[in-house]
Short mmCIF file of C-alpha atoms and ligand atoms in Angstrom, two decimals:
data_model
loop_
_atom_site.label_atom_id
_atom_site.label_comp_id
_atom_site.label_asym_id
_atom_site.label_seq_id
_atom_site.Cartn_x
_atom_site.Cartn_y
_atom_site.Cartn_z
CA MET N 435 69.77 -62.70 65.39
CA SER N 436 66.40 -61.80 66.81
CA ILE N 437 65.45 -59.01 64.41
CA ALA N 438 62.76 -60.31 62.09
CA GLY N 439 63.71 -60.51 58.44
CA VAL N 440 66.85 -58.46 58.83
CA THR N 441 69.85 -60.75 59.02
CA GLU N 442 69.74 -61.93 55.45
CA ARG N 443 69.56 -58.36 54.13
CA GLY N 444 72.35 -56.71 56.07
CA MET N 445 73.37 -53.13 55.33
CA ALA N 446 76.75 -51.73 54.34
CA MET N 447 76.52 -48.43 56.25
CA ASP N 448 77.02 -47.78 59.98
CA ASP N 449 75.27 -44.39 60.13
CA PHE N 450 72.51 -42.67 58.17
CA ILE N 451 73.70 -39.12 57.71
CA SER N 452 73.37 -38.49 54.02
CA LEU N 453 71.92 -40.40 51.10
CA SER N 454 75.19 -39.60 49.34
CA LYS N 455 76.84 -42.13 51.68
CA CYS N 456 74.37 -44.98 51.04
CA SER N 457 74.41 -47.53 48.31
CA SER N 458 71.33 -47.93 46.13
CA GLN N 459 71.08 -51.46 47.59
CA ASP N 460 70.87 -50.00 51.11
CA VAL N 461 68.03 -47.70 50.09
CA ARG N 462 66.21 -50.59 48.41
CA ALA N 463 66.69 -52.75 51.53
CA ILE N 464 65.26 -50.05 53.80
CA LEU N 465 62.19 -49.56 51.57
CA ASP N 466 61.56 -53.30 51.34
CA HIS N 467 61.95 -53.74 55.07
CA ALA N 468 59.63 -50.79 55.74
CA SER N 469 56.92 -52.39 53.60
CA ALA N 470 57.35 -55.67 55.48
CA ILE N 471 57.04 -53.94 58.86
CA LYS N 472 53.98 -51.98 57.70
CA ALA N 473 52.31 -55.13 56.38
CA ASN N 474 53.00 -57.23 59.46
CA PRO N 475 53.86 -55.11 62.51
CA ALA N 476 53.41 -58.02 64.94
CA ALA N 477 56.28 -59.91 63.30
CA HIS N 478 58.61 -56.99 64.08
CA ALA N 479 57.38 -56.07 67.57
CA GLY N 480 60.63 -57.38 69.07
CA ASN N 481 63.10 -55.77 66.63
CA LEU N 482 64.39 -53.19 69.13
CA VAL N 483 63.86 -54.96 72.47
CA GLY N 484 66.49 -53.78 74.94
CA LYS N 485 67.58 -50.90 72.66
CA ASN N 486 67.68 -47.29 73.86
CA ILE N 487 67.62 -44.55 71.24
CA ILE N 488 68.29 -40.89 72.08
CA LEU N 489 66.58 -38.17 70.02
CA LEU N 490 68.46 -34.84 70.07
CA PHE N 491 66.46 -31.96 68.61
CA GLU N 492 67.79 -28.42 68.18
CA LYS N 493 64.73 -27.50 66.07
CA PRO N 494 60.96 -28.10 66.44
CA SER N 495 59.32 -31.25 65.10
CA LEU N 496 56.00 -33.05 64.99
CA ARG N 497 56.39 -35.88 62.46
CA THR N 498 60.01 -36.83 63.01
CA ARG N 499 59.81 -36.81 66.79
CA VAL N 500 56.49 -38.65 67.09
CA ALA N 501 57.34 -41.14 64.33
CA PHE N 502 60.60 -42.02 66.09
CA GLU N 503 59.10 -42.14 69.60
CA VAL N 504 56.04 -44.20 68.66
CA GLY N 505 57.97 -46.27 66.12
CA VAL N 506 60.71 -47.29 68.57
CA SER N 507 58.07 -48.20 71.15
CA LYS N 508 56.20 -50.36 68.60
CA LEU N 509 59.43 -52.31 68.01
CA GLY N 510 59.92 -52.89 71.74
CA GLY N 511 62.67 -50.30 72.27
CA HIS N 512 62.84 -47.11 74.31
CA ALA N 513 63.29 -43.57 72.96
CA ILE N 514 64.54 -40.66 75.05
CA TYR N 515 63.81 -37.12 73.75
CA PHE N 516 66.29 -34.31 74.47
CA ASP N 517 65.19 -30.76 73.68
CA HIS N 518 68.28 -28.90 72.48
CA SER N 519 66.47 -25.74 71.35
CA ALA N 520 67.77 -23.62 74.24
CA GLN N 521 71.36 -24.83 74.03
CA LEU N 522 72.78 -26.26 70.82
CA ILE N 523 74.75 -29.52 70.85
CA GLY N 524 78.40 -28.67 71.45
CA GLU N 525 77.75 -25.54 73.55
CA ARG N 526 77.82 -27.07 77.05
CA GLU N 527 80.61 -29.47 76.20
CA SER N 528 82.38 -30.48 73.02
CA VAL N 529 80.50 -32.59 70.48
CA ARG N 530 83.25 -35.16 70.91
CA ASP N 531 82.75 -35.48 74.68
CA TYR N 532 78.99 -35.50 74.19
CA ALA N 533 79.25 -38.40 71.73
CA LYS N 534 81.73 -40.31 73.90
CA ASN N 535 79.32 -40.11 76.85
CA LEU N 536 76.20 -41.03 74.91
CA GLU N 537 77.75 -44.13 73.36
CA ARG N 538 78.18 -45.60 76.88
CA TRP N 539 74.40 -45.59 77.44
CA VAL N 540 72.47 -45.66 74.20
CA ASP N 541 72.35 -47.92 71.16
CA ALA N 542 71.72 -45.17 68.57
CA ILE N 543 71.70 -41.37 68.30
CA VAL N 544 69.10 -39.52 66.22
CA ALA N 545 69.85 -35.82 65.76
CA ARG N 546 68.11 -32.79 64.22
CA THR N 547 70.54 -29.91 64.06
CA PHE N 548 71.13 -26.55 62.43
CA SER N 549 74.64 -27.40 61.31
CA HIS N 550 75.16 -30.59 59.30
CA GLU N 551 78.71 -30.70 60.71
CA THR N 552 77.34 -31.40 64.20
CA ILE N 553 75.81 -34.68 62.98
CA VAL N 554 78.96 -35.58 61.08
CA GLU N 555 81.03 -34.91 64.21
CA LEU N 556 78.68 -36.97 66.40
CA ALA N 557 79.11 -39.89 64.02
CA GLU N 558 82.87 -39.43 63.91
CA HIS N 559 83.15 -39.86 67.68
CA ALA N 560 80.25 -42.13 68.67
CA GLN N 561 80.62 -45.85 68.16
CA VAL N 562 76.85 -46.29 67.91
CA PRO N 563 74.84 -45.50 64.75
CA VAL N 564 73.95 -41.83 64.17
CA VAL N 565 70.85 -40.86 62.16
CA ASN N 566 70.26 -37.47 60.54
CA ALA N 567 66.75 -36.35 61.52
CA LEU N 568 67.18 -33.13 59.43
CA SER N 569 70.06 -30.75 59.10
CA LYS N 570 70.56 -27.66 57.00
CA ALA N 571 72.08 -29.90 54.31
CA GLU N 572 69.73 -32.86 54.09
CA HIS N 573 66.57 -34.60 55.36
CA PRO N 574 67.30 -38.21 54.38
CA CYS N 575 64.62 -39.84 56.60
CA GLN N 576 62.01 -37.75 54.78
CA ALA N 577 63.21 -38.92 51.37
CA LEU N 578 62.85 -42.57 52.43
CA ALA N 579 59.20 -42.01 53.36
CA ASP N 580 58.62 -40.08 50.13
CA LEU N 581 60.01 -42.90 47.99
CA MET N 582 57.93 -45.47 49.88
CA THR N 583 54.80 -43.37 49.37
CA MET N 584 55.47 -42.93 45.66
CA GLU N 585 55.99 -46.66 45.25
CA GLU N 586 52.73 -47.43 47.07
CA HIS N 587 50.76 -45.09 44.82
CA LEU N 588 52.60 -45.32 41.49
CA GLY N 589 54.05 -48.83 41.52
CA SER N 590 57.61 -49.48 40.37
CA LEU N 591 59.71 -46.35 40.90
CA GLN N 592 62.11 -46.75 38.02
CA GLY N 593 61.30 -44.37 35.19
CA LYS N 594 58.68 -42.35 37.11
CA THR N 595 59.04 -38.56 37.10
CA LEU N 596 58.84 -36.29 40.13
CA ALA N 597 58.77 -32.49 39.83
CA TYR N 598 60.08 -30.67 42.91
CA VAL N 599 58.95 -27.04 42.87
CA GLY N 600 60.25 -24.46 45.35
CA ASP N 601 63.31 -23.97 47.50
CA GLY N 602 66.44 -25.97 46.69
CA ASN N 603 66.77 -26.91 50.36
CA ASN N 604 67.53 -29.90 52.62
CA VAL N 605 64.40 -31.78 51.51
CA CYS N 606 65.25 -31.16 47.85
CA HIS N 607 68.85 -32.36 48.37
CA ALA N 608 67.71 -35.63 49.95
CA LEU N 609 65.10 -36.17 47.25
CA ALA N 610 67.67 -35.67 44.49
CA LEU N 611 69.89 -38.39 45.95
CA GLY N 612 66.97 -40.68 46.87
CA CYS N 613 65.44 -40.43 43.39
CA ALA N 614 68.82 -41.16 41.81
CA HIS N 615 69.17 -44.28 43.98
CA MET N 616 65.76 -45.57 42.89
CA GLY N 617 65.78 -44.60 39.20
CA VAL N 618 63.19 -41.80 39.57
CA ASN N 619 63.60 -38.85 37.19
CA LEU N 620 63.66 -35.61 39.17
CA ARG N 621 63.00 -32.13 37.80
CA ILE N 622 64.15 -29.54 40.32
CA ILE N 623 62.29 -26.31 39.60
CA THR N 624 63.50 -23.35 41.66
CA PRO N 625 63.56 -19.56 41.25
CA ALA N 626 66.88 -17.85 40.50
CA GLY N 627 69.05 -17.64 43.60
CA TYR N 628 67.34 -20.54 45.37
CA ASP N 629 68.63 -23.50 43.34
CA CYS N 630 69.79 -26.65 45.08
CA GLY N 631 73.44 -26.29 44.14
CA ASP N 632 75.52 -27.92 41.42
CA CYS N 633 77.29 -30.15 43.89
CA VAL N 634 74.12 -32.01 44.93
CA VAL N 635 72.92 -32.29 41.34
CA ARG N 636 76.27 -33.65 40.18
CA HIS N 637 76.36 -36.09 43.07
CA ALA N 638 72.84 -37.34 42.31
CA GLN N 639 73.72 -37.67 38.62
CA GLY N 640 76.80 -39.67 39.65
CA VAL N 641 74.64 -42.04 41.72
CA ALA N 642 72.31 -42.48 38.75
CA SER N 643 75.09 -43.29 36.33
CA GLU N 644 76.70 -45.68 38.81
CA ASN N 645 73.60 -47.76 39.55
CA GLY N 646 72.47 -47.80 35.93
CA LEU N 647 68.81 -47.24 36.85
CA GLY N 648 68.66 -44.33 34.45
CA ALA N 649 67.34 -41.51 36.66
CA GLU N 650 67.61 -38.10 35.01
CA ILE N 651 68.23 -35.31 37.52
CA GLU N 652 67.52 -31.97 35.87
CA THR N 653 67.09 -28.36 36.97
CA SER N 654 65.00 -25.49 35.64
CA GLU N 655 63.58 -22.12 36.68
CA ASP N 656 60.43 -22.72 34.61
CA VAL N 657 57.38 -23.98 36.54
CA GLY N 658 55.99 -25.20 33.23
CA TYR N 659 58.49 -28.03 33.55
CA VAL N 660 55.97 -29.90 35.76
CA GLU N 661 54.44 -30.94 32.39
CA GLY N 662 53.50 -34.62 32.49
CA ALA N 663 55.15 -35.36 35.87
CA ASP N 664 53.79 -38.31 37.86
CA ALA N 665 54.06 -36.38 41.12
CA VAL N 666 54.57 -32.77 42.15
CA TYR N 667 56.36 -31.98 45.42
CA THR N 668 56.86 -28.77 47.32
CA ASP N 669 58.15 -27.65 50.71
CA VAL N 670 57.94 -24.41 52.68
CA TRP N 671 59.57 -21.43 51.04
CA THR N 672 61.28 -20.51 54.32
CA SER N 673 62.90 -23.35 56.23
CA MET N 674 63.70 -23.40 59.96
CA GLY N 675 66.67 -21.09 60.45
CA ASP N 676 65.95 -19.02 57.30
CA THR N 677 63.26 -16.73 58.73
CA GLU N 678 65.30 -13.52 58.29
CA THR N 679 64.80 -13.85 54.54
CA THR N 680 61.05 -14.64 54.62
CA ASP N 681 59.94 -11.45 52.82
CA ASP N 682 62.51 -11.78 50.02
CA ARG N 683 61.53 -15.40 49.61
CA ARG N 684 57.79 -14.62 49.37
CA ARG N 685 58.55 -12.29 46.46
CA ALA N 686 60.94 -14.70 44.74
CA PHE N 687 58.66 -17.73 45.06
CA GLU N 688 55.30 -16.10 44.21
CA ALA N 689 55.10 -17.80 40.80
CA TYR N 690 56.06 -21.17 42.26
CA ARG N 691 52.90 -21.78 44.36
CA ILE N 692 51.26 -25.14 43.64
CA ASP N 693 47.66 -24.48 42.68
CA GLU N 694 45.11 -26.43 40.66
CA ALA N 695 46.18 -24.80 37.39
CA LEU N 696 49.78 -25.94 37.90
CA MET N 697 48.70 -29.46 38.96
CA ALA N 698 46.62 -29.67 35.78
CA ARG N 699 49.84 -29.40 33.76
CA ALA N 700 51.28 -32.51 35.41
CA ALA N 701 50.17 -36.02 34.37
CA ASN N 702 46.53 -36.93 34.75
CA GLY N 703 46.01 -37.95 38.41
CA ALA N 704 49.51 -36.79 39.40
CA LEU N 705 50.23 -37.04 43.13
CA PHE N 706 50.72 -33.96 45.25
CA MET N 707 53.47 -34.37 47.86
CA HIS N 708 54.74 -32.22 50.74
CA CYS N 709 56.97 -33.16 53.68
CA LEU N 710 54.89 -30.94 56.01
CA PRO N 711 54.52 -28.71 57.93
CA ALA N 712 52.86 -26.71 55.12
CA LYS N 713 52.06 -23.03 54.99
CA ARG N 714 48.62 -23.31 53.44
CA GLY N 715 47.91 -20.60 50.88
CA VAL N 716 51.63 -19.86 50.55
CA GLU N 717 53.52 -22.67 48.77
CA VAL N 718 50.33 -24.70 48.16
CA THR N 719 46.64 -23.90 48.00
CA ASP N 720 44.06 -25.63 50.21
CA ALA N 721 42.39 -27.01 47.09
CA VAL N 722 45.56 -28.92 46.15
CA ILE N 723 46.71 -30.13 49.55
CA ASP N 724 43.17 -31.28 50.38
CA SER N 725 42.56 -32.87 46.97
CA LYS N 726 42.21 -36.58 46.22
CA SER N 727 45.69 -36.50 44.63
CA SER N 728 47.34 -35.35 47.83
CA VAL N 729 49.34 -38.06 49.65
CA VAL N 730 50.82 -35.85 52.36
CA TYR N 731 49.44 -37.84 55.30
CA ASP N 732 50.62 -41.10 53.74
CA GLN N 733 54.09 -39.56 53.58
CA ALA N 734 53.76 -38.66 57.28
CA GLU N 735 52.68 -42.19 58.23
CA ASN N 736 55.49 -43.72 56.20
CA ARG N 737 58.03 -41.69 58.18
CA MET N 738 57.45 -44.18 60.97
CA HIS N 739 57.68 -47.34 58.86
CA THR N 740 60.84 -46.26 57.05
CA GLN N 741 62.52 -45.06 60.26
CA ASN N 742 61.61 -48.36 61.94
CA ALA N 743 63.14 -50.23 59.05
CA LEU N 744 66.25 -48.07 59.17
CA LEU N 745 66.79 -48.55 62.91
CA SER N 746 66.10 -52.29 62.68
CA LEU N 747 68.71 -52.66 59.95
CA LEU N 748 71.31 -50.40 61.58
CA LEU N 749 70.96 -52.13 64.94
CA SER N 750 70.95 -55.67 63.59
CA LYS N 751 74.57 -55.48 62.50
N1 CP F 1213 58.52 -33.49 57.76
C1 CP F 1213 59.09 -33.31 58.96
O1 CP F 1213 60.27 -33.61 59.19
O2 CP F 1213 58.24 -32.81 59.88
P1 CP F 1213 58.65 -32.30 61.33
O3 CP F 1213 59.49 -31.07 61.17
O4 CP F 1213 57.33 -32.01 62.03
O5 CP F 1213 59.41 -33.39 62.03
N1 NVA F 1214 62.83 -27.53 54.69
C1 NVA F 1214 62.09 -27.60 55.94
C2 NVA F 1214 61.67 -29.00 56.20
C3 NVA F 1214 60.87 -29.20 57.45
C4 NVA F 1214 60.47 -30.63 57.66
C5 NVA F 1214 62.96 -27.06 57.06
O1 NVA F 1214 64.15 -27.37 57.12
O2 NVA F 1214 62.42 -26.32 57.89
#
């Protein structure tokens, strides 16, 4: 095989739709491969030669789109961007027919959709790998970059503690599963009515007990639970597609803003993390996001390295 450093690792999964469908070994392999690509990009410049990847986006994007487009190009492949904001996937023709056409031309499908089911259906019908670039349910590519960033700054992930403060949304779901895979303790701190759901928590706890890495996945409504955490993470209070509830959310989340006083309750030198885009002054203050502890742009950079690793591994099978 021509893909540098990939053949001996292999990967059990065919698609990357949810971290609930990955093994902890797969996640470890992606993170290791991402570090190798970041450290020596020249050695991987041929990983995707001759590969065409289509990017289907129903929602806006900066990081995910650019990281995939530039990343694929750096590995010698070609990315094609399709703007699906005016007409959702499945409206012009069935998702099945769409997938059956695409698989005749492209080597992988990357999709950002409103409905998680659209991505699941694409994967059901396409014989090429399908990657979730964010759905209502999960943002697994983001969690990979977050884990890589934590490991770069904190060292070994096992036993570290991350506090996620804010909306129990797609980013939170992916983090819960990703942390469980890597043995990171996660405290999910959300206001009443905006929790991340028992199902995700139970699933993440199941992953943790299966891999024996000891991650504790806990929930609370008390922001004080950031006490002693190695990193504090937040996301927007209103995700794409949730804008009708923006005013209610502003009221519900008011006490959950990350400011310097809250960061001071975490461990000394705790990292501040955010998937971006951020609403400055809303879920996080300028003083925190611009502080020395903030690793938000490292997270953004690592989107590219982890996605490159993921595509290299998926397409080397
Ligand atoms: N974090 C993230 O996915 O950013 P974009 O929405 O800009 O892609
Ligand atoms: N939770 C956010 C993440 C954006 C990257 C959203 O879905 O809009």
